[in-house]
């Protein structure tokens, strides 16, 4: 079974994941699964988040 992978911040569709990938030995802690949707951050949103945190600490 597949779940849809969507960016949690901008709702961009990132692809699909197999359920077996989510229940493996090393689950990805940054993915939140709700129903048949796996929420994560796309590279653009993740980069913006990292830049904001760097600016805050400098």
PDB file of N, CA and C in Angstrom:
ATOM      1  N   UNK A   1       0.839  -1.179   0.000  1.00  0.00           N
ATOM      2  CA  UNK A   1       0.000   0.000   0.000  1.00  0.00           C
ATOM      3  C   UNK A   1       0.886   1.245   0.000  1.00  0.00           C
ATOM      4  N   UNK A   2       0.459   2.248  -0.727  1.00  0.00           N
ATOM      5  CA  UNK A   2       1.212   3.490  -0.813  1.00  0.00           C
ATOM      6  C   UNK A   2       0.507   4.597  -0.033  1.00  0.00           C
ATOM      7  N   UNK A   3       1.287   5.541   0.483  1.00  0.00           N
ATOM      8  CA  UNK A   3       0.750   6.760   1.080  1.00  0.00           C
ATOM      9  C   UNK A   3       1.339   7.938   0.313  1.00  0.00           C
ATOM     10  N   UNK A   4       0.599   8.996   0.229  1.00  0.00           N
ATOM     11  CA  UNK A   4       1.010  10.199  -0.481  1.00  0.00           C
ATOM     12  C   UNK A   4       1.898  11.026   0.442  1.00  0.00           C
ATOM     13  N   UNK A   5       3.046  11.481  -0.054  1.00  0.00           N
ATOM     14  CA  UNK A   5       3.968  12.303   0.742  1.00  0.00           C
ATOM     15  C   UNK A   5       3.766  13.763   0.340  1.00  0.00           C
ATOM     16  N   UNK A   6       3.398  14.613   1.319  1.00  0.00           N
ATOM     17  CA  UNK A   6       3.048  16.008   1.084  1.00  0.00           C
ATOM     18  C   UNK A   6       3.852  16.898   2.021  1.00  0.00           C
ATOM     19  N   UNK A   7       4.259  18.081   1.525  1.00  0.00           N
ATOM     20  CA  UNK A   7       4.974  19.041   2.378  1.00  0.00           C
ATOM     21  C   UNK A   7       3.999  19.614   3.393  1.00  0.00           C
ATOM     22  N   UNK A   8       4.387  19.598   4.636  1.00  0.00           N
ATOM     23  CA  UNK A   8       3.525  20.067   5.719  1.00  0.00           C
ATOM     24  C   UNK A   8       3.365  21.583   5.701  1.00  0.00           C
ATOM     25  N   UNK A   9       4.317  22.311   5.126  1.00  0.00           N
ATOM     26  CA  UNK A   9       4.263  23.766   5.135  1.00  0.00           C
ATOM     27  C   UNK A   9       3.562  24.343   3.899  1.00  0.00           C
ATOM     28  N   UNK A  10       3.913  23.854   2.703  1.00  0.00           N
ATOM     29  CA  UNK A  10       3.372  24.460   1.480  1.00  0.00           C
ATOM     30  C   UNK A  10       2.414  23.550   0.723  1.00  0.00           C
ATOM     31  N   UNK A  11       2.147  22.354   1.213  1.00  0.00           N
ATOM     32  CA  UNK A  11       1.217  21.384   0.617  1.00  0.00           C
ATOM     33  C   UNK A  11       1.644  20.878  -0.758  1.00  0.00           C
ATOM     34  N   UNK A  12       2.920  21.013  -1.098  1.00  0.00           N
ATOM     35  CA  UNK A  12       3.414  20.488  -2.370  1.00  0.00           C
ATOM     36  C   UNK A  12       3.517  18.970  -2.280  1.00  0.00           C
ATOM     37  N   UNK A  13       3.083  18.274  -3.327  1.00  0.00           N
ATOM     38  CA  UNK A  13       3.159  16.818  -3.347  1.00  0.00           C
ATOM     39  C   UNK A  13       4.603  16.411  -3.633  1.00  0.00           C
ATOM     40  N   UNK A  14       5.156  15.573  -2.757  1.00  0.00           N
ATOM     41  CA  UNK A  14       6.553  15.168  -2.859  1.00  0.00           C
ATOM     42  C   UNK A  14       6.718  13.772  -3.443  1.00  0.00           C
ATOM     43  N   UNK A  15       5.657  13.014  -3.524  1.00  0.00           N
ATOM     44  CA  UNK A  15       5.744  11.663  -4.074  1.00  0.00           C
ATOM     45  C   UNK A  15       4.933  10.686  -3.257  1.00  0.00           C
ATOM     46  N   UNK A  16       5.310   9.422  -3.377  1.00  0.00           N
ATOM     47  CA  UNK A  16       4.625   8.348  -2.657  1.00  0.00           C
ATOM     48  C   UNK A  16       5.637   7.548  -1.852  1.00  0.00           C
ATOM     49  N   UNK A  17       5.160   6.966  -0.779  1.00  0.00           N
ATOM     50  CA  UNK A  17       5.962   6.065   0.037  1.00  0.00           C
ATOM     51  C   UNK A  17       5.209   4.766   0.213  1.00  0.00           C
ATOM     52  N   UNK A  18       5.933   3.672   0.295  1.00  0.00           N
ATOM     53  CA  UNK A  18       5.303   2.407   0.625  1.00  0.00           C
ATOM     54  C   UNK A  18       5.168   2.318   2.142  1.00  0.00           C
ATOM     55  N   UNK A  19       4.109   1.720   2.598  1.00  0.00           N
ATOM     56  CA  UNK A  19       3.884   1.580   4.039  1.00  0.00           C
ATOM     57  C   UNK A  19       5.042   0.834   4.683  1.00  0.00           C
ATOM     58  N   UNK A  20       5.633  -0.119   3.975  1.00  0.00           N
ATOM     59  CA  UNK A  20       6.766  -0.868   4.514  1.00  0.00           C
ATOM     60  C   UNK A  20       7.961   0.050   4.798  1.00  0.00           C
ATOM     61  N   UNK A  21       8.119   1.133   4.013  1.00  0.00           N
ATOM     62  CA  UNK A  21       9.200   2.085   4.259  1.00  0.00           C
ATOM     63  C   UNK A  21       8.997   2.836   5.568  1.00  0.00           C
ATOM     64  N   UNK A  22       7.750   3.028   5.966  1.00  0.00           N
ATOM     65  CA  UNK A  22       7.449   3.761   7.197  1.00  0.00           C
ATOM     66  C   UNK A  22       7.535   2.884   8.437  1.00  0.00           C
ATOM     67  N   UNK A  23       7.402   1.575   8.263  1.00  0.00           N
ATOM     68  CA  UNK A  23       7.414   0.671   9.403  1.00  0.00           C
ATOM     69  C   UNK A  23       8.703  -0.138   9.476  1.00  0.00           C
ATOM     70  N   UNK A  24       9.735   0.287   8.785  1.00  0.00           N
ATOM     71  CA  UNK A  24      11.006  -0.439   8.771  1.00  0.00           C
ATOM     72  C   UNK A  24      11.750  -0.322  10.081  1.00  0.00           C
ATOM     73  N   UNK A  25      12.977  -0.784  10.070  1.00  0.00           N
ATOM     74  CA  UNK A  25      13.785  -0.787  11.287  1.00  0.00           C
ATOM     75  C   UNK A  25      14.129   0.618  11.761  1.00  0.00           C
ATOM     76  N   UNK A  26      14.327   1.556  10.829  1.00  0.00           N
ATOM     77  CA  UNK A  26      14.685   2.923  11.192  1.00  0.00           C
ATOM     78  C   UNK A  26      13.641   3.885  10.638  1.00  0.00           C
ATOM     79  N   UNK A  27      12.553   4.118  11.363  1.00  0.00           N
ATOM     80  CA  UNK A  27      11.531   5.041  10.874  1.00  0.00           C
ATOM     81  C   UNK A  27      12.056   6.468  10.812  1.00  0.00           C
ATOM     82  N   UNK A  28      11.589   7.231   9.848  1.00  0.00           N
ATOM     83  CA  UNK A  28      11.999   8.620   9.679  1.00  0.00           C
ATOM     84  C   UNK A  28      11.204   9.473  10.661  1.00  0.00           C
ATOM     85  N   UNK A  29      11.880  10.092  11.601  1.00  0.00           N
ATOM     86  CA  UNK A  29      11.194  10.817  12.669  1.00  0.00           C
ATOM     87  C   UNK A  29      10.608  12.143  12.215  1.00  0.00           C
ATOM     88  N   UNK A  30      10.962  12.626  11.005  1.00  0.00           N
ATOM     89  CA  UNK A  30      10.424  13.907  10.563  1.00  0.00           C
ATOM     90  C   UNK A  30       9.168  13.747   9.713  1.00  0.00           C
ATOM     91  N   UNK A  31       8.684  12.533   9.558  1.00  0.00           N
ATOM     92  CA  UNK A  31       7.474  12.292   8.785  1.00  0.00           C
ATOM     93  C   UNK A  31       6.322  11.994   9.735  1.00  0.00           C
ATOM     94  N   UNK A  32       5.242  12.754   9.596  1.00  0.00           N
ATOM     95  CA  UNK A  32       4.023  12.526  10.370  1.00  0.00           C
ATOM     96  C   UNK A  32       3.003  11.878   9.445  1.00  0.00           C
ATOM     97  N   UNK A  33       2.485  10.729   9.812  1.00  0.00           N
ATOM     98  CA  UNK A  33       1.518  10.020   8.992  1.00  0.00           C
ATOM     99  C   UNK A  33       0.128  10.219   9.575  1.00  0.00           C
ATOM    100  N   UNK A  34      -0.776  10.733   8.738  1.00  0.00           N
ATOM    101  CA  UNK A  34      -2.167  10.935   9.113  1.00  0.00           C
ATOM    102  C   UNK A  34      -3.011  10.279   8.033  1.00  0.00           C
ATOM    103  N   UNK A  35      -3.650   9.180   8.380  1.00  0.00           N
ATOM    104  CA  UNK A  35      -4.440   8.445   7.394  1.00  0.00           C
ATOM    105  C   UNK A  35      -3.551   7.891   6.300  1.00  0.00           C
ATOM    106  N   UNK A  36      -3.823   8.259   5.062  1.00  0.00           N
ATOM    107  CA  UNK A  36      -2.994   7.797   3.952  1.00  0.00           C
ATOM    108  C   UNK A  36      -2.113   8.910   3.401  1.00  0.00           C
ATOM    109  N   UNK A  37      -1.796   9.905   4.244  1.00  0.00           N
ATOM    110  CA  UNK A  37      -0.908  11.010   3.861  1.00  0.00           C
ATOM    111  C   UNK A  37       0.257  11.064   4.838  1.00  0.00           C
ATOM    112  N   UNK A  38       1.470  11.144   4.282  1.00  0.00           N
ATOM    113  CA  UNK A  38       2.680  11.301   5.091  1.00  0.00           C
ATOM    114  C   UNK A  38       3.157  12.739   4.930  1.00  0.00           C
ATOM    115  N   UNK A  39       3.165  13.480   6.028  1.00  0.00           N
ATOM    116  CA  UNK A  39       3.583  14.883   5.984  1.00  0.00           C
ATOM    117  C   UNK A  39       5.058  15.002   6.327  1.00  0.00           C
ATOM    118  N   UNK A  40       5.787  15.763   5.519  1.00  0.00           N
ATOM    119  CA  UNK A  40       7.205  16.038   5.743  1.00  0.00           C
ATOM    120  C   UNK A  40       7.453  17.466   5.265  1.00  0.00           C
ATOM    121  N   UNK A  41       8.704  17.879   5.193  1.00  0.00           N
ATOM    122  CA  UNK A  41       9.043  19.187   4.647  1.00  0.00           C
ATOM    123  C   UNK A  41       9.774  19.011   3.326  1.00  0.00           C
ATOM    124  N   UNK A  42       9.396  19.825   2.322  1.00  0.00           N
ATOM    125  CA  UNK A  42      10.098  19.786   1.049  1.00  0.00           C
ATOM    126  C   UNK A  42      11.454  20.485   1.233  1.00  0.00           C
ATOM    127  N   UNK A  43      12.392  20.277   0.324  1.00  0.00           N
ATOM    128  CA  UNK A  43      13.715  20.905   0.455  1.00  0.00           C
ATOM    129  C   UNK A  43      13.662  22.427   0.548  1.00  0.00           C
ATOM    130  N   UNK A  44      12.749  23.073  -0.178  1.00  0.00           N
ATOM    131  CA  UNK A  44      12.644  24.539  -0.132  1.00  0.00           C
ATOM    132  C   UNK A  44      12.212  25.025   1.248  1.00  0.00           C
ATOM    133  N   UNK A  45      11.170  24.421   1.797  1.00  0.00           N
ATOM    134  CA  UNK A  45      10.682  24.827   3.123  1.00  0.00           C
ATOM    135  C   UNK A  45      11.693  24.487   4.212  1.00  0.00           C
ATOM    136  N   UNK A  46      12.361  23.364   4.077  1.00  0.00           N
ATOM    137  CA  UNK A  46      13.377  22.989   5.046  1.00  0.00           C
ATOM    138  C   UNK A  46      14.536  23.984   5.017  1.00  0.00           C
ATOM    139  N   UNK A  47      14.940  24.415   3.832  1.00  0.00           N
ATOM    140  CA  UNK A  47      16.006  25.408   3.704  1.00  0.00           C
ATOM    141  C   UNK A  47      15.620  26.735   4.317  1.00  0.00           C
ATOM    142  N   UNK A  48      14.366  27.173   4.099  1.00  0.00           N
ATOM    143  CA  UNK A  48      13.902  28.425   4.688  1.00  0.00           C
ATOM    144  C   UNK A  48      13.872  28.333   6.205  1.00  0.00           C
ATOM    145  N   UNK A  49      13.455  27.208   6.728  1.00  0.00           N
ATOM    146  CA  UNK A  49      13.413  27.006   8.175  1.00  0.00           C
ATOM    147  C   UNK A  49      14.816  27.047   8.765  1.00  0.00           C
ATOM    148  N   UNK A  50      15.770  26.412   8.103  1.00  0.00           N
ATOM    149  CA  UNK A  50      17.151  26.420   8.589  1.00  0.00           C
ATOM    150  C   UNK A  50      17.751  27.815   8.540  1.00  0.00           C
ATOM    151  N   UNK A  51      17.446  28.590   7.486  1.00  0.00           N
ATOM    152  CA  UNK A  51      17.977  29.958   7.394  1.00  0.00           C
ATOM    153  C   UNK A  51      17.410  30.827   8.504  1.00  0.00           C
ATOM    154  N   UNK A  52      16.124  30.677   8.810  1.00  0.00           N
ATOM    155  CA  UNK A  52      15.513  31.475   9.878  1.00  0.00           C
ATOM    156  C   UNK A  52      16.129  31.118  11.227  1.00  0.00           C
ATOM    157  N   UNK A  53      16.412  29.850  11.474  1.00  0.00           N
ATOM    158  CA  UNK A  53      16.993  29.476  12.760  1.00  0.00           C
ATOM    159  C   UNK A  53      18.436  29.956  12.872  1.00  0.00           C
ATOM    160  N   UNK A  54      19.185  29.973  11.765  1.00  0.00           N
ATOM    161  CA  UNK A  54      20.550  30.483  11.791  1.00  0.00           C
ATOM    162  C   UNK A  54      20.562  31.975  12.069  1.00  0.00           C
ATOM    163  N   UNK A  55      19.641  32.727  11.472  1.00  0.00           N
ATOM    164  CA  UNK A  55      19.565  34.180  11.681  1.00  0.00           C
ATOM    165  C   UNK A  55      19.201  34.497  13.122  1.00  0.00           C
ATOM    166  N   UNK A  56      18.381  33.668  13.723  1.00  0.00           N
ATOM    167  CA  UNK A  56      17.940  33.911  15.093  1.00  0.00           C
ATOM    168  C   UNK A  56      19.073  33.706  16.080  1.00  0.00           C
ATOM    169  N   UNK A  57      19.980  32.772  15.816  1.00  0.00           N
ATOM    170  CA  UNK A  57      21.047  32.459  16.752  1.00  0.00           C
ATOM    171  C   UNK A  57      22.320  33.260  16.528  1.00  0.00           C
ATOM    172  N   UNK A  58      22.380  34.055  15.462  1.00  0.00           N
ATOM    173  CA  UNK A  58      23.592  34.853  15.225  1.00  0.00           C
ATOM    174  C   UNK A  58      23.389  36.281  15.597  1.00  0.00           C
TER     175      UNK A  58
END
